[in-house]
Structures are given as C-alpha cells and as structure tokens.
PDB file of C-alpha atoms in Angstrom:
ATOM      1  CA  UNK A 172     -54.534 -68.796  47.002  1.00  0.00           C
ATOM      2  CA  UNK A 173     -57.752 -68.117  45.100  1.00  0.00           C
ATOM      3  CA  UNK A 174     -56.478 -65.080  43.304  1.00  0.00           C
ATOM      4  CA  UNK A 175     -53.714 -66.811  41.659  1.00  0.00           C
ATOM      5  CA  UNK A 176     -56.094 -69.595  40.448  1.00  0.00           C
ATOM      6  CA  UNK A 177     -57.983 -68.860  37.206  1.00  0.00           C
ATOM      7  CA  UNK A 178     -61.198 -68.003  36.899  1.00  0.00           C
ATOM      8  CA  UNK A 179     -63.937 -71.097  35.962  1.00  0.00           C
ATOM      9  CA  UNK A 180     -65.289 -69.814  33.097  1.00  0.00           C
ATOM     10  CA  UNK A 181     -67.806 -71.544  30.466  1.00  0.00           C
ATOM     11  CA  UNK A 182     -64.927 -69.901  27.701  1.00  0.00           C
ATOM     12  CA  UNK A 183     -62.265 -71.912  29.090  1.00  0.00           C
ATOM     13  CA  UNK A 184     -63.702 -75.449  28.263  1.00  0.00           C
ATOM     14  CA  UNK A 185     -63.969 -74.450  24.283  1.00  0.00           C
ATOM     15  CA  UNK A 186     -60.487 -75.732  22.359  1.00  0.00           C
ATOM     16  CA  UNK A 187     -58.554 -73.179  21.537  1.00  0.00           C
ATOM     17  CA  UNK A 188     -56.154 -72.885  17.998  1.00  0.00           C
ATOM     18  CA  UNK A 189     -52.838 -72.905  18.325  1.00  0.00           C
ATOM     19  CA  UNK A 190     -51.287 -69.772  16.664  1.00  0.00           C
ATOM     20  CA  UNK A 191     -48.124 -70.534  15.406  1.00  0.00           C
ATOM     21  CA  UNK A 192     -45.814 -67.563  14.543  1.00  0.00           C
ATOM     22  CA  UNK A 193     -44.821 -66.630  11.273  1.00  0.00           C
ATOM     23  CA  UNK A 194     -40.854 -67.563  10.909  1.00  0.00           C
ATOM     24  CA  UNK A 195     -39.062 -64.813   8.766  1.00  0.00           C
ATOM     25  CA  UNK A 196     -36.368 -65.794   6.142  1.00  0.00           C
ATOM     26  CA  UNK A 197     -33.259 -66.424   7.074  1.00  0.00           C
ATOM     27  CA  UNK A 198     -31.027 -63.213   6.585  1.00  0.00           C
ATOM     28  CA  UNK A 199     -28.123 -64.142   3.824  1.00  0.00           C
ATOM     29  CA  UNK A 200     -25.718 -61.776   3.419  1.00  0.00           C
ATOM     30  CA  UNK A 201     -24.713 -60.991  -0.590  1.00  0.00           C
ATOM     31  CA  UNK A 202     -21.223 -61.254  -0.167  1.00  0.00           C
ATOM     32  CA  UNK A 203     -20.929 -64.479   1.877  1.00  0.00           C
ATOM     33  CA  UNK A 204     -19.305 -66.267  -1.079  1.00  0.00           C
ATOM     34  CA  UNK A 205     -16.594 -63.669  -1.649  1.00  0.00           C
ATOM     35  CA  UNK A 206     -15.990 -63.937   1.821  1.00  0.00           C
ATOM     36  CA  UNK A 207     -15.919 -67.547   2.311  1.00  0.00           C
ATOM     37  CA  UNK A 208     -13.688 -67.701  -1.130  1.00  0.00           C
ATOM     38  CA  UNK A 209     -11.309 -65.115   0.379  1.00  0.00           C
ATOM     39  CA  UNK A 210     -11.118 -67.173   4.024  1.00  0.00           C
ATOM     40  CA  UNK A 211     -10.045 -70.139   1.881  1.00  0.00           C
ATOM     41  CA  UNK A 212      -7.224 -68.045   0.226  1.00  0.00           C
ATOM     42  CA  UNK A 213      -5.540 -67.019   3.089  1.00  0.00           C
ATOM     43  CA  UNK A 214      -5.845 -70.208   4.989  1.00  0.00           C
ATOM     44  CA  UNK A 215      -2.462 -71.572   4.950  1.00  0.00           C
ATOM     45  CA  UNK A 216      -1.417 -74.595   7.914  1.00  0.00           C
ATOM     46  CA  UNK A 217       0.392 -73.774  11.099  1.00  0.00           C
ATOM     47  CA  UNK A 218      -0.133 -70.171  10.831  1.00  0.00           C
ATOM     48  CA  UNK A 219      -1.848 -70.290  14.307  1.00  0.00           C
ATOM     49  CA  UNK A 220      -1.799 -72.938  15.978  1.00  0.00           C
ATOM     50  CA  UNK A 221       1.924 -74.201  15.007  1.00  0.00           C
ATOM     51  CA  UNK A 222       2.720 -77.639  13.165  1.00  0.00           C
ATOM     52  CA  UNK A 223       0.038 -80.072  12.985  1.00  0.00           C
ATOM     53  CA  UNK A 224       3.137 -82.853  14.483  1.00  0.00           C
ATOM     54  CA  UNK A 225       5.744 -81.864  16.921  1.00  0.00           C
ATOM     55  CA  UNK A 226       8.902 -84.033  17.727  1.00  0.00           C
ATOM     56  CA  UNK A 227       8.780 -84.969  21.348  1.00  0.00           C
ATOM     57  CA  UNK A 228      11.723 -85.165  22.954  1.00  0.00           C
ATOM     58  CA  UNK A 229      14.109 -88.000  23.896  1.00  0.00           C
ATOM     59  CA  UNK A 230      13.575 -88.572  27.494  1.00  0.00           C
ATOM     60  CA  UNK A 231      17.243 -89.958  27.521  1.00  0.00           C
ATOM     61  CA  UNK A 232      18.575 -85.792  26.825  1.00  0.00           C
ATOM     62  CA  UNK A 233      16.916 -84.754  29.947  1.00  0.00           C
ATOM     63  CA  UNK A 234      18.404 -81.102  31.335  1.00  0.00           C
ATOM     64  CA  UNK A 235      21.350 -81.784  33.504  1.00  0.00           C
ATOM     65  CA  UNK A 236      23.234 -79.789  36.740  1.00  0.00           C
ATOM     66  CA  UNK A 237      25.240 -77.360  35.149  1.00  0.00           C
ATOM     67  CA  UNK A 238      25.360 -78.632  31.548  1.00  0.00           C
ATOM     68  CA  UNK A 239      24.872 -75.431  30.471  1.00  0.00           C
ATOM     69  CA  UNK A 240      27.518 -73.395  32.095  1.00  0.00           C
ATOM     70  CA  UNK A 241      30.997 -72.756  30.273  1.00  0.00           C
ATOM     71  CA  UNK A 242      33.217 -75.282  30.276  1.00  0.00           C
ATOM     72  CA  UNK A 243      37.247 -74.552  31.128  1.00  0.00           C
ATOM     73  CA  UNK A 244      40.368 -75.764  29.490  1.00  0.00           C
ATOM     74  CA  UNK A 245      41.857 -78.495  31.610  1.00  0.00           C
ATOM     75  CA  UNK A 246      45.382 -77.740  33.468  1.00  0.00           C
ATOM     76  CA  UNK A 247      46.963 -80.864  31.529  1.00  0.00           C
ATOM     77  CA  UNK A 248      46.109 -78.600  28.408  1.00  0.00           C
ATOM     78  CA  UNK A 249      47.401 -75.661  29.560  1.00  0.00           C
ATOM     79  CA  UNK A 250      50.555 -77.346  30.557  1.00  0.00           C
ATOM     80  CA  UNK A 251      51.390 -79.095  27.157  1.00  0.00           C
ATOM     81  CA  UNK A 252      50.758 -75.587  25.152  1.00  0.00           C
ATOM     82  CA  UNK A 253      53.173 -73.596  27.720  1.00  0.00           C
ATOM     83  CA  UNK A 254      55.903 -76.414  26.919  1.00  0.00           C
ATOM     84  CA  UNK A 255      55.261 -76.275  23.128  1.00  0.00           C
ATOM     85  CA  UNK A 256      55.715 -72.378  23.232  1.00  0.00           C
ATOM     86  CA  UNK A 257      58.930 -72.754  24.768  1.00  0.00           C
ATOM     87  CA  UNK A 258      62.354 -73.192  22.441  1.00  0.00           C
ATOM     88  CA  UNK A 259      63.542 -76.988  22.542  1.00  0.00           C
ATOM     89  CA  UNK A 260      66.970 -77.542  24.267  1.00  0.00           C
ATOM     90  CA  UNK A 261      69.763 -77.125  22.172  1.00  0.00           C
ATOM     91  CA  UNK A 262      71.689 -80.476  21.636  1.00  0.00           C
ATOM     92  CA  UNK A 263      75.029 -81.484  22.559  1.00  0.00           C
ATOM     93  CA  UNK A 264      76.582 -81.964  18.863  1.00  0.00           C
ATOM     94  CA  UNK A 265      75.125 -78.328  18.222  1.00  0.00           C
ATOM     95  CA  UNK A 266      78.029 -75.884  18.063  1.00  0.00           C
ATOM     96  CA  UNK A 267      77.300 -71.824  17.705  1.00  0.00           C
ATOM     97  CA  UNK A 268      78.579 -70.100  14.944  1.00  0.00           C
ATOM     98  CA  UNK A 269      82.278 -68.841  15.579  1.00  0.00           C
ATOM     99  CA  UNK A 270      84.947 -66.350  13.788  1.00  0.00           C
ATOM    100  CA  UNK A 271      81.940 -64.041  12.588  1.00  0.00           C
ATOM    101  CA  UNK A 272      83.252 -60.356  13.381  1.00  0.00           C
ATOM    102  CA  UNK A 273      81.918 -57.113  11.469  1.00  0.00           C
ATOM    103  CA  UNK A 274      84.395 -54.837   9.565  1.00  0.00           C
ATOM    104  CA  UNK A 275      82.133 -51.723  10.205  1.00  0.00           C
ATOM    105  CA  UNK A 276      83.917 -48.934  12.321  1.00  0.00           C
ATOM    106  CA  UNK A 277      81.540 -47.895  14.864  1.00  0.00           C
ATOM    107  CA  UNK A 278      83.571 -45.327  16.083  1.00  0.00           C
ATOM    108  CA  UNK A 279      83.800 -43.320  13.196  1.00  0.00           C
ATOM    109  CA  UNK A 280      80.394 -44.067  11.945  1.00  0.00           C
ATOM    110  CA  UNK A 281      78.941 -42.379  14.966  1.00  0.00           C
ATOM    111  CA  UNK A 282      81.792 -39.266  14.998  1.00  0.00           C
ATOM    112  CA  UNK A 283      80.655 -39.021  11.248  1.00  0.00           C
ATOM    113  CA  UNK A 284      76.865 -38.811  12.040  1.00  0.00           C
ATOM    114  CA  UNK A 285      77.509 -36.318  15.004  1.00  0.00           C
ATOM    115  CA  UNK A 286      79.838 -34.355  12.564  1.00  0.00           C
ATOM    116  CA  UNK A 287      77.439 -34.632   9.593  1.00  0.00           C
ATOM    117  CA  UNK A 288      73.865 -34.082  11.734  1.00  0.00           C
ATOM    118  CA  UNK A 289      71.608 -30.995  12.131  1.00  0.00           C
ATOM    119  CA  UNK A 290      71.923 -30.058  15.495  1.00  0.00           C
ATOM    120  CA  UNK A 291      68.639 -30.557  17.463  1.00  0.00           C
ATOM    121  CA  UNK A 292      66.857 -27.339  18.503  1.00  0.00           C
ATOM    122  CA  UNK A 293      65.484 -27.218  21.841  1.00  0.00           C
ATOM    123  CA  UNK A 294      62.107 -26.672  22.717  1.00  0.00           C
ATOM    124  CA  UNK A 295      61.065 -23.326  23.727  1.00  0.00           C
ATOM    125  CA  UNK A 296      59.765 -23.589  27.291  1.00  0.00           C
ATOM    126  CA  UNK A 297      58.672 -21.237  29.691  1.00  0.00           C
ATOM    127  CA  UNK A 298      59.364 -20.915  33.958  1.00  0.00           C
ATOM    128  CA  UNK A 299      56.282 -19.276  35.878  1.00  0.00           C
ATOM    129  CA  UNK A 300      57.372 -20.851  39.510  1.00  0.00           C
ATOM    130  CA  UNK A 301      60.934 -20.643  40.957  1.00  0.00           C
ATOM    131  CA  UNK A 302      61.005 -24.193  41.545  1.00  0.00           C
ATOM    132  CA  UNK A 303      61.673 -24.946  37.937  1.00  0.00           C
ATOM    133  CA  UNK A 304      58.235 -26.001  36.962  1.00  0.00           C
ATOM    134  CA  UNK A 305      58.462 -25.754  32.760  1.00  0.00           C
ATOM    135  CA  UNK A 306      55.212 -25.374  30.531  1.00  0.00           C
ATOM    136  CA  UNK A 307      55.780 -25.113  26.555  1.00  0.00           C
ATOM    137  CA  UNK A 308      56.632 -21.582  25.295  1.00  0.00           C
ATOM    138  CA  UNK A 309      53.494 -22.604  22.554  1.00  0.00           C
ATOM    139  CA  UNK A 310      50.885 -23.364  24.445  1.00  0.00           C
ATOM    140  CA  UNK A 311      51.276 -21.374  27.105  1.00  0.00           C
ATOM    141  CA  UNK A 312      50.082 -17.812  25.602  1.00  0.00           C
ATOM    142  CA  UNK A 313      52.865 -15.854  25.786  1.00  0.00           C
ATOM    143  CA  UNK A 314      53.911 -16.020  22.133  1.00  0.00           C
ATOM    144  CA  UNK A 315      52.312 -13.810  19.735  1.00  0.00           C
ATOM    145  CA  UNK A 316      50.448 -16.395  17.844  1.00  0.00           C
ATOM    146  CA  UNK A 317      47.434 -14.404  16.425  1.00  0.00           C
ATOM    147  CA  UNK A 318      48.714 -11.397  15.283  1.00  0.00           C
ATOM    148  CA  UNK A 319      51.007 -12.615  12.998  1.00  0.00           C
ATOM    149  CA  UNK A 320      48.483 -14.440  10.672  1.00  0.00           C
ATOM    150  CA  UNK A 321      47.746 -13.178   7.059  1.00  0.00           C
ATOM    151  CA  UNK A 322      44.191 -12.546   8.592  1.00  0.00           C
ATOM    152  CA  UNK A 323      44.554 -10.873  11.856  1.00  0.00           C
ATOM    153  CA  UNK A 324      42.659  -7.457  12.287  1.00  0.00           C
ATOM    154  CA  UNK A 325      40.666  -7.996   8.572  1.00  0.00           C
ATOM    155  CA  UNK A 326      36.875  -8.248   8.946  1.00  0.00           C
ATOM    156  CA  UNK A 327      35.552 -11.424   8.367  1.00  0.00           C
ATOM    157  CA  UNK A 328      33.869 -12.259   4.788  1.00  0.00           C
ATOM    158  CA  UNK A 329      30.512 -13.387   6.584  1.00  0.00           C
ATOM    159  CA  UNK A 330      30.215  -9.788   8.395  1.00  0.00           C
ATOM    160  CA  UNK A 331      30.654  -8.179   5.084  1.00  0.00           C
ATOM    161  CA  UNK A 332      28.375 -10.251   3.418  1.00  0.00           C
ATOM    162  CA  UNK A 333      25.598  -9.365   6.261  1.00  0.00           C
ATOM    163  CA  UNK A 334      26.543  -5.645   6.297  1.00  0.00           C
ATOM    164  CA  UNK A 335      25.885  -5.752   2.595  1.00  0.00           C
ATOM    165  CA  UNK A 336      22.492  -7.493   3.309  1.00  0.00           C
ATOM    166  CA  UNK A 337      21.904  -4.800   6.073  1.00  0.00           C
ATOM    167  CA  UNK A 338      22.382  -2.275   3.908  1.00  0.00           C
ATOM    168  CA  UNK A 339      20.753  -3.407   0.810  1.00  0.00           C
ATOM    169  CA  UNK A 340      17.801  -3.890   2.536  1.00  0.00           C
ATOM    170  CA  UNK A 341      18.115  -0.122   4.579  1.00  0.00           C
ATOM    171  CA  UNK A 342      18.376   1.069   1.199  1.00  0.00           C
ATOM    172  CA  UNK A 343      14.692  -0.895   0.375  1.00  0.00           C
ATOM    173  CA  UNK A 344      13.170   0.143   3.141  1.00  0.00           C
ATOM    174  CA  UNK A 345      14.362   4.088   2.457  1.00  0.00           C
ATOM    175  CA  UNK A 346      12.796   3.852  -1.308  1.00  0.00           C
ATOM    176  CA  UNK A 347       9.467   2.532   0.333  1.00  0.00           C
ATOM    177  CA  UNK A 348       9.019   4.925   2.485  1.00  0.00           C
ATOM    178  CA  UNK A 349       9.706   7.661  -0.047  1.00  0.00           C
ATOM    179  CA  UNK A 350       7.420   6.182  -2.556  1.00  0.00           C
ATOM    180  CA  UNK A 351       4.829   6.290  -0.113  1.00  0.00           C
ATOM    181  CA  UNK A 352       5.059   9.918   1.241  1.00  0.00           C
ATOM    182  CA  UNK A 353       4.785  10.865  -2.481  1.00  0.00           C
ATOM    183  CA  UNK A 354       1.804   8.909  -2.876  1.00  0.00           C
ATOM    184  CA  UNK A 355       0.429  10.937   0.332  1.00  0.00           C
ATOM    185  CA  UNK A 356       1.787  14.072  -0.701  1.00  0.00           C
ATOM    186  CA  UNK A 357      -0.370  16.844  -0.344  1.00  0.00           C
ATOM    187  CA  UNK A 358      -2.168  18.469  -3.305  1.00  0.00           C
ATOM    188  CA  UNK A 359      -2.961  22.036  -3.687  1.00  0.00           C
ATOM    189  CA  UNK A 360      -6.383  23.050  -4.704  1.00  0.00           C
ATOM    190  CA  UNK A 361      -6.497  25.513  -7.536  1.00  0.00           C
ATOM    191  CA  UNK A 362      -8.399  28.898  -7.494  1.00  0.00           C
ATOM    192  CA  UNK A 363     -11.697  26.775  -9.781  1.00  0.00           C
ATOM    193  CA  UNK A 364     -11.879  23.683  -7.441  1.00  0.00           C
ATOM    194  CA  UNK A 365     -12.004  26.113  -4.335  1.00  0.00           C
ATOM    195  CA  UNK A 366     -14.832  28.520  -5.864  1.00  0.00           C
ATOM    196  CA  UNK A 367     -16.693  25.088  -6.865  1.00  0.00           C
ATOM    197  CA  UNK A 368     -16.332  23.537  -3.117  1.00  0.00           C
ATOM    198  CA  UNK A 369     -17.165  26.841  -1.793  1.00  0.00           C
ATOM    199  CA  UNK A 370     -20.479  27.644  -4.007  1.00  0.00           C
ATOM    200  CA  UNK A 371     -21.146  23.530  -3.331  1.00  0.00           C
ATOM    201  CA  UNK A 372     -20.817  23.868   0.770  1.00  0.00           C
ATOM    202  CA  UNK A 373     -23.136  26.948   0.678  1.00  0.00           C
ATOM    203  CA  UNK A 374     -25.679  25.224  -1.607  1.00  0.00           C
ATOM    204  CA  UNK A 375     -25.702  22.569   0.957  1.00  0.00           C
ATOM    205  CA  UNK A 376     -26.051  25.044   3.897  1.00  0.00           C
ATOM    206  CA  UNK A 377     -28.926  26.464   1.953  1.00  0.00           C
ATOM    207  CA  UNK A 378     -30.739  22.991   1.565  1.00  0.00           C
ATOM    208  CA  UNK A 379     -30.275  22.259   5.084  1.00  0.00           C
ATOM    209  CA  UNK A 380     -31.825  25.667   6.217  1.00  0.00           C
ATOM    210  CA  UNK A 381     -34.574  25.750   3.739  1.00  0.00           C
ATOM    211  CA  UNK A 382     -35.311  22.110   5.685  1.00  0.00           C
ATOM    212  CA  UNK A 383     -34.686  23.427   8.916  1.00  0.00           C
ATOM    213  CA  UNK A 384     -37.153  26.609   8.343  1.00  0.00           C
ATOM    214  CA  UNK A 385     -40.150  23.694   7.143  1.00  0.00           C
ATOM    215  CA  UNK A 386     -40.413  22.240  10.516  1.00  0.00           C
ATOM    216  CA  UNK A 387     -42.756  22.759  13.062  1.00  0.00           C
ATOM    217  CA  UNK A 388     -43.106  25.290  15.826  1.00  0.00           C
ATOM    218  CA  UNK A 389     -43.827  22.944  18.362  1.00  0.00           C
ATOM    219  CA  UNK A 390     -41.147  19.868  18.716  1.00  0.00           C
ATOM    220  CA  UNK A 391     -43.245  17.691  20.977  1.00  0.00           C
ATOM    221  CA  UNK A 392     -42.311  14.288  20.117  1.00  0.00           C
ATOM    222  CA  UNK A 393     -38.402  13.027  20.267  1.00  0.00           C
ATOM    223  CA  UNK A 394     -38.082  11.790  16.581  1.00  0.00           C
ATOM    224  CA  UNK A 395     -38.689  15.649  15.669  1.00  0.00           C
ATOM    225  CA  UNK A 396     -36.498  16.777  18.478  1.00  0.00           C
ATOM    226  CA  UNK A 397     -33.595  14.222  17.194  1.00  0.00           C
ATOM    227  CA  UNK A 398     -34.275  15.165  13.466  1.00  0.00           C
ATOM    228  CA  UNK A 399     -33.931  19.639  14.778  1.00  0.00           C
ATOM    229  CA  UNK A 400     -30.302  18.548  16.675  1.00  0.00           C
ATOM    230  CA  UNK A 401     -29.351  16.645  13.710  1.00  0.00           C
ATOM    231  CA  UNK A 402     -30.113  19.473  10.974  1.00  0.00           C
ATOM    232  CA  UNK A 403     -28.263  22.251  13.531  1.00  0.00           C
ATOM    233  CA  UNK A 404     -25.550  20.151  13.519  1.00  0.00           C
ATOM    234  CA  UNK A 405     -25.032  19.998   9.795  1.00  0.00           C
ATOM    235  CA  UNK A 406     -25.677  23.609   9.652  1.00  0.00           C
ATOM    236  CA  UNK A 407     -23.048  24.049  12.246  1.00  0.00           C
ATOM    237  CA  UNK A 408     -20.361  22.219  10.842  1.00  0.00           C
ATOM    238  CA  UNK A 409     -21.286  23.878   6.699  1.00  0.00           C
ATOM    239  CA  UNK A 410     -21.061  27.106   8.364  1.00  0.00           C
ATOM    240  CA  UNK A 411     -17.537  26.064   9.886  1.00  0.00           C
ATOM    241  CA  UNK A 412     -16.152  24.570   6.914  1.00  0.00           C
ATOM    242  CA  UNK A 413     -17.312  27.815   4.530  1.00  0.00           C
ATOM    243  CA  UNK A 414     -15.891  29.913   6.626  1.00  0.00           C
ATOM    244  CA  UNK A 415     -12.333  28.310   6.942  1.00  0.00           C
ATOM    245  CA  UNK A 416     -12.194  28.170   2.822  1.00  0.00           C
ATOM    246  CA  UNK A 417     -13.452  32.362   2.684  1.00  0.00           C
ATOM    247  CA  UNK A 418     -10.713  32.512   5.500  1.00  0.00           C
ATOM    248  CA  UNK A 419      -7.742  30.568   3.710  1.00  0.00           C
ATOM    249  CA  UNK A 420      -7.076  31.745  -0.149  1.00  0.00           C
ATOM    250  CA  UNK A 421      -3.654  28.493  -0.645  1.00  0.00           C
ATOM    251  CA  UNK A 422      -5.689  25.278   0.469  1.00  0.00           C
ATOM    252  CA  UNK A 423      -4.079  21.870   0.572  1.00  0.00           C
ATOM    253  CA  UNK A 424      -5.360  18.052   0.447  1.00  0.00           C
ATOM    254  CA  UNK A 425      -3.823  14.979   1.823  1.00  0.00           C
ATOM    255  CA  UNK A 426      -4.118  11.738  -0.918  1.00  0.00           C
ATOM    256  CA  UNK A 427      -5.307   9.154   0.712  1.00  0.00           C
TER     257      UNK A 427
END
C-alpha cells in the first residue's frame, strides 16, 4: 500500500505551471473548394435515396385472394359466340334457285383432256426384297449419277492451284540451295598463294623454335612447364600443316 503512495517530498508542496501543449494548424487541403464546387455539381435529388414524397397507398386497394390469377371467359360467352358462328335458319318464303343447268359436256371435256394430255411417266423405282418393298431408282445408288457430270474424273481447280504453289515454291527452294553451294564452292589456290602460305608456315615454325630453344634447361615451376607443352604443340601442328602443302601440289579452300 505504501509503494503505490507518493513519496512526501518538500518539492511536492511548491505550485507547479501548467504546460499547455502547443496546438498545430489545422491541416486544409488546397483543393477543398474544387472539391466542394464539384460535390455541388453532381448533386442532383432522389439520386439515392428515391423521391423526397412517396404516394401511400389507398388502404381501400388492399391485395386480394386470387386477384391476380387469369381470369376465364364465362360459358354464357362462349355460348352466344358458337350461335353467332353458326348460319341463321333459312326462312319459309325463301325458295332455292331452280332451272339452273350447265351446257358444258363433261364427257367429252374429260375424253378431250385424256386424248390431248402428256402421258405421265412413272417413277423409276427399285425392288431389293421379294416382298415388294420399293425404294426410288434416284436415291438409291444404283444409277450412275456421278460419272456422267461435265466434271467427273477432272482435277479440281483448288489442287491445281496448290500443286502450282508446291511447285513454285520447290522451284525456290532448288535456286537457294544452288546459290548457296556456289557461295561455298571451293577455291583453288594458285601456284603464288601456296609458295607464300608455305614460306609463311615455316617462318612461323622458325619463330616458335627460335622461342622454344630460349627456354630454360630446368622446367621446375608449372607456368614454364604449361608454356614448353604449349610451344611443342604449335610446333607440332606447323610441322603437320607444311608438310601436307610440300605433300599436295592442287590445294583447295572451302568459302566460308
């Protein structure tokens, strides 16, 4: 209980000032009027919350049973449009025309348009079952149909138009490929560039041996062991390469 009490102290009994903090400004942002200006434009009423007024409805149309389903003709309705579609009954002082006779000559009108008519051809039909069943002759393959069209057997023009694209670009391809072996056809080195590639390999043979004879007896470390291989390796291949162009008088080089 004593520890959370504060200590008596002479300090304590002196007034103290109050130190009031400093209050900052108010932030403000710069474009609060444009803001508020554009907020006023675009205000409009009832674009949120609906009309300001709403008519309430009557209490006296309240939702009844079955108000809303479909409602049927009556039978009484039904009945007076059946008797209105049917023909009145004819009176008693109605008489039906009499005497009225036609002077055509069936007879003879129909001999005359059997006489007179193209006979009807029948219908080509075929019998696959010996019950009788028919098919149309047409339809049902056996007529030579196909092969008697102005067409039949000719190659389409869309196959010769892609042979023709086949071939034109076979034909492409074929002049590439000979334009490029003749780029990388070989070349034949005349008598004066093989003396001067001869007397240039041994001058480089001689360079490399006149090097080769200035080293030290004793290789004792590996960079001079490394640098020996390397120089008999040069001399190796000089030696090879003089001795197939003494060897070979007709020499030939690839183009790149």
């Amino acid at each position: 209980m004593a520890a959370l009490c504060t200590q008596e102290s002479i300090y304590n009994l002196l007034p103290r000032v109050e130190e009031k903090p400093i209050k900052l400004p108010r932030y403000i942002s710069t474009f609060r009027p444009s803001v508020k200006h554009e907020i006023q434009d675009n205000r409009a009423p009832w674009k949120t919350m609906g009309p300001a007024k709403v008519e309430v409805p009557s209490p006296k149309n309240f939702l009844q049973k079955h108000s809303k389903e479909p409602k049927l003709p009556g039978k009484r309705d039904e009945g007076r449009k059946r008797i209105l579609a049917i023909p009145p009954v004819p009176q008693m002082t109605d008489h039906p025309l009499m005497g009225i006779q036609s002077k055509k000559n069936f007879i003879n009108t129909n001999a005359a348009d059997v006489i007179m008519g193209v006979a009807k051809k029948p219908q080509p039909i075929s019998v696959d079952r010996r019950q009788g069943d028919k098919y149309l002759l047409e339809t049902s393959g056996l007529v030579p149909k196909y092969i008697n069209k102005k067409d039949y057997g000719l190659t389409p023009k869309y196959v010769i138009k892609r042979n023709e694209e086949v071939k034109r670009a076979q034909e492409e391809y074929d002049a590439y490929v000979k334009e490029t072996l003749r780029q990388k056809a070989m070349k034949r080195l005349s008598d004066e560039e093989r003396e001067n590639l001869l007397q240039g390999l041994k001058k480089n043979w001689e360079e490399v041996h006149h090097e080769f004879q200035g080293l030290s007896v004793e290789i004792d470390t590996l960079p001079k062991k490394i640098h020996k291989e390397r120089l008999e390796a040069q001399m190796k291949q000089l030696e090879h390469d003089i001795n197939i162009i003494e060897k070979h008088k007709i020499i030939y080089i690839a183009n790149k």
